[in-house]
Coordinates of C-alpha atoms and ligand atoms in Angstrom, one line a residue:
M622 CA 6.1 -19.1 11.1
I623 CA 5.8 -15.7 9.3
A624 CA 3.0 -15.4 6.7
I625 CA 3.9 -13.2 3.8
G626 CA 1.9 -11.9 0.8
S627 CA 2.0 -9.3 -1.9
D628 CA 0.3 -8.1 -5.0
H629 CA 2.2 -7.5 -8.3
G630 CA 3.5 -4.1 -7.0
G631 CA 5.1 -5.8 -4.0
Y632 CA 6.2 -9.1 -5.6
G633 CA 9.9 -8.2 -6.2
L634 CA 10.4 -6.8 -2.7
K635 CA 8.5 -9.8 -1.3
L636 CA 11.1 -12.2 -2.8
E637 CA 13.9 -10.2 -1.1
V638 CA 12.1 -10.2 2.2
I639 CA 11.6 -14.0 2.0
K640 CA 15.3 -14.6 1.2
H641 CA 16.3 -12.3 4.1
L642 CA 14.0 -14.0 6.6
K643 CA 15.1 -17.5 5.6
E644 CA 18.7 -16.5 5.9
R645 CA 17.9 -15.4 9.4
G646 CA 16.4 -18.7 10.2
F647 CA 12.7 -17.8 10.2
G648 CA 10.1 -20.1 8.7
V649 CA 8.1 -18.3 6.0
K650 CA 4.8 -19.2 4.4
D651 CA 4.1 -17.4 1.1
F652 CA 0.4 -16.8 0.4
G653 CA 1.1 -15.3 -3.1
C654 CA 0.9 -13.6 -5.5
D655 CA 3.4 -15.5 -7.7
S656 CA 4.4 -13.1 -10.4
E657 CA 4.4 -9.4 -11.5
E658 CA 1.2 -9.9 -13.4
S659 CA -1.5 -7.5 -12.3
C660 CA -3.7 -9.0 -9.5
D661 CA -5.9 -7.9 -6.7
Y662 CA -4.2 -7.1 -3.3
P663 CA -7.3 -7.9 -1.1
V664 CA -7.0 -11.6 -2.0
Y665 CA -3.5 -11.9 -0.6
G666 CA -4.1 -9.4 2.2
K667 CA -7.0 -11.4 3.5
A668 CA -5.2 -14.7 3.2
V669 CA -2.3 -13.5 5.3
A670 CA -4.5 -11.7 7.8
E671 CA -6.6 -14.8 8.4
A672 CA -3.6 -17.0 8.8
V673 CA -2.4 -14.7 11.6
A674 CA -5.9 -14.3 13.2
K675 CA -6.3 -18.1 13.3
G676 CA -2.9 -18.5 14.9
E677 CA -1.5 -20.5 11.9
C678 CA 1.3 -17.9 11.7
E679 CA 2.6 -15.7 14.5
L680 CA 3.2 -12.7 12.3
G681 CA 2.4 -11.5 8.8
I682 CA 4.1 -9.2 6.3
L683 CA 2.2 -7.7 3.4
I684 CA 3.6 -5.7 0.5
C685 CA 1.8 -3.8 -2.2
G686 CA 2.7 -0.6 -4.1
T687 CA 2.0 1.7 -1.2
G688 CA 1.2 -0.7 1.6
I689 CA -2.0 1.2 2.0
G690 CA -4.4 -1.3 0.3
M691 CA -2.9 -4.2 2.2
S692 CA -3.2 -2.4 5.6
I693 CA -6.8 -1.4 5.0
T694 CA -7.6 -5.0 4.0
A695 CA -5.7 -6.7 6.9
N696 CA -7.3 -4.5 9.5
K697 CA -10.8 -5.7 8.5
V698 CA -9.9 -9.1 9.9
K699 CA -10.7 -9.4 13.6
G700 CA -7.7 -9.9 15.8
V701 CA -5.3 -8.4 13.3
R702 CA -3.4 -5.2 14.1
A703 CA -1.7 -4.3 10.8
A704 CA 0.8 -1.4 10.8
L705 CA 2.0 0.4 7.6
C706 CA 5.6 1.3 8.3
S707 CA 8.1 3.2 6.2
D708 CA 10.7 3.8 9.0
C709 CA 12.4 1.7 11.7
F710 CA 11.1 3.8 14.7
S711 CA 7.5 3.0 13.7
A712 CA 8.2 -0.7 13.1
K713 CA 9.7 -1.0 16.6
A714 CA 7.1 1.2 18.3
T715 CA 4.1 -0.6 16.8
K716 CA 5.4 -3.9 18.2
E717 CA 6.1 -2.4 21.7
H718 CA 2.9 -0.3 21.9
N719 CA 0.3 -1.8 19.6
N720 CA 1.5 -5.4 19.6
A721 CA 1.1 -5.2 15.8
N722 CA 0.9 -8.7 14.3
V723 CA 1.1 -7.7 10.6
L724 CA 3.6 -5.4 9.0
C725 CA 2.7 -3.6 5.8
M726 CA 5.1 -1.9 3.5
G727 CA 5.0 -0.1 0.1
A728 CA 7.5 -1.3 -2.5
R729 CA 7.0 1.9 -4.4
T730 CA 7.6 4.1 -1.4
I731 CA 10.7 2.6 0.2
G732 CA 13.9 0.9 -1.1
P733 CA 14.8 -2.7 -0.4
G734 CA 17.6 -1.8 2.0
L735 CA 15.3 0.2 4.3
A736 CA 12.5 -2.4 3.9
L737 CA 14.8 -5.2 5.3
M738 CA 15.8 -3.0 8.2
I739 CA 12.1 -2.4 8.9
V740 CA 11.4 -6.1 8.8
D741 CA 14.3 -6.7 11.3
C742 CA 12.9 -4.0 13.7
F743 CA 9.5 -5.6 13.5
V744 CA 10.4 -9.2 14.0
D745 CA 13.1 -8.5 16.7
T746 CA 11.0 -6.2 18.9
P747 CA 8.7 -7.8 21.5
F748 CA 5.5 -6.3 22.8
S749 CA 6.2 -4.3 26.0
N750 CA 3.3 -5.9 27.9
D751 CA 2.9 -2.6 29.7
E752 CA -0.4 -2.4 31.4
R753 CA -1.5 0.8 29.6
H754 CA -0.7 -0.7 26.2
V755 CA -2.6 -4.0 27.1
R756 CA -5.6 -1.8 28.1
R757 CA -5.6 0.2 24.9
I758 CA -5.3 -2.9 22.7
S759 CA -8.2 -4.5 24.5
M760 CA -10.2 -1.3 23.9
I761 CA -9.6 -1.8 20.2
E762 CA -10.8 -5.4 20.3
Ligands
RB5_329 C1 -1.6 -1.5 -7.6 O1 -1.4 -0.8 -8.7 C2 -1.7 -0.7 -6.4 O2 -2.9 0.0 -6.3 C3 -1.5 -1.5 -5.1 O3 -0.2 -2.1 -5.2 C4 -1.5 -0.8 -3.8 O4 -0.6 0.3 -3.8 C5 -2.8 -0.5 -3.2 O5 -2.9 0.2 -2.2

């Protein structure tokens, strides 16, 4: 199950990401928001991050205007490794190297075509399990 959340700035892109993930056969749990009405991104960033930290969802995706507020919020939750990505190389590398469990994106910084490619890179790439990456992640914890 993939947890997803956005604020008003990311709402439209979130709907496209949900549709894409469902078409690919993924289960998706939407933690809000539910419209383009102005709202506070930490509410939704925290809800998604906690669902991932508790193991209710394996991965999370968070979208706001820039992705920055969401990534700052999600990384406050212990056990969450949130990565703000605006390219496919980073989305792939952060799974392989950092075992990132939350992907953050900015709806005002990237287009929907690239965003869906980034989502695919993120969900399709496994953690490398390389000893040096395991060690570095445990140092973060
Ligand atoms: C909302 O205007 C905007 O601040 C938010 O979507 C996000 O970009 C915060 O980091």
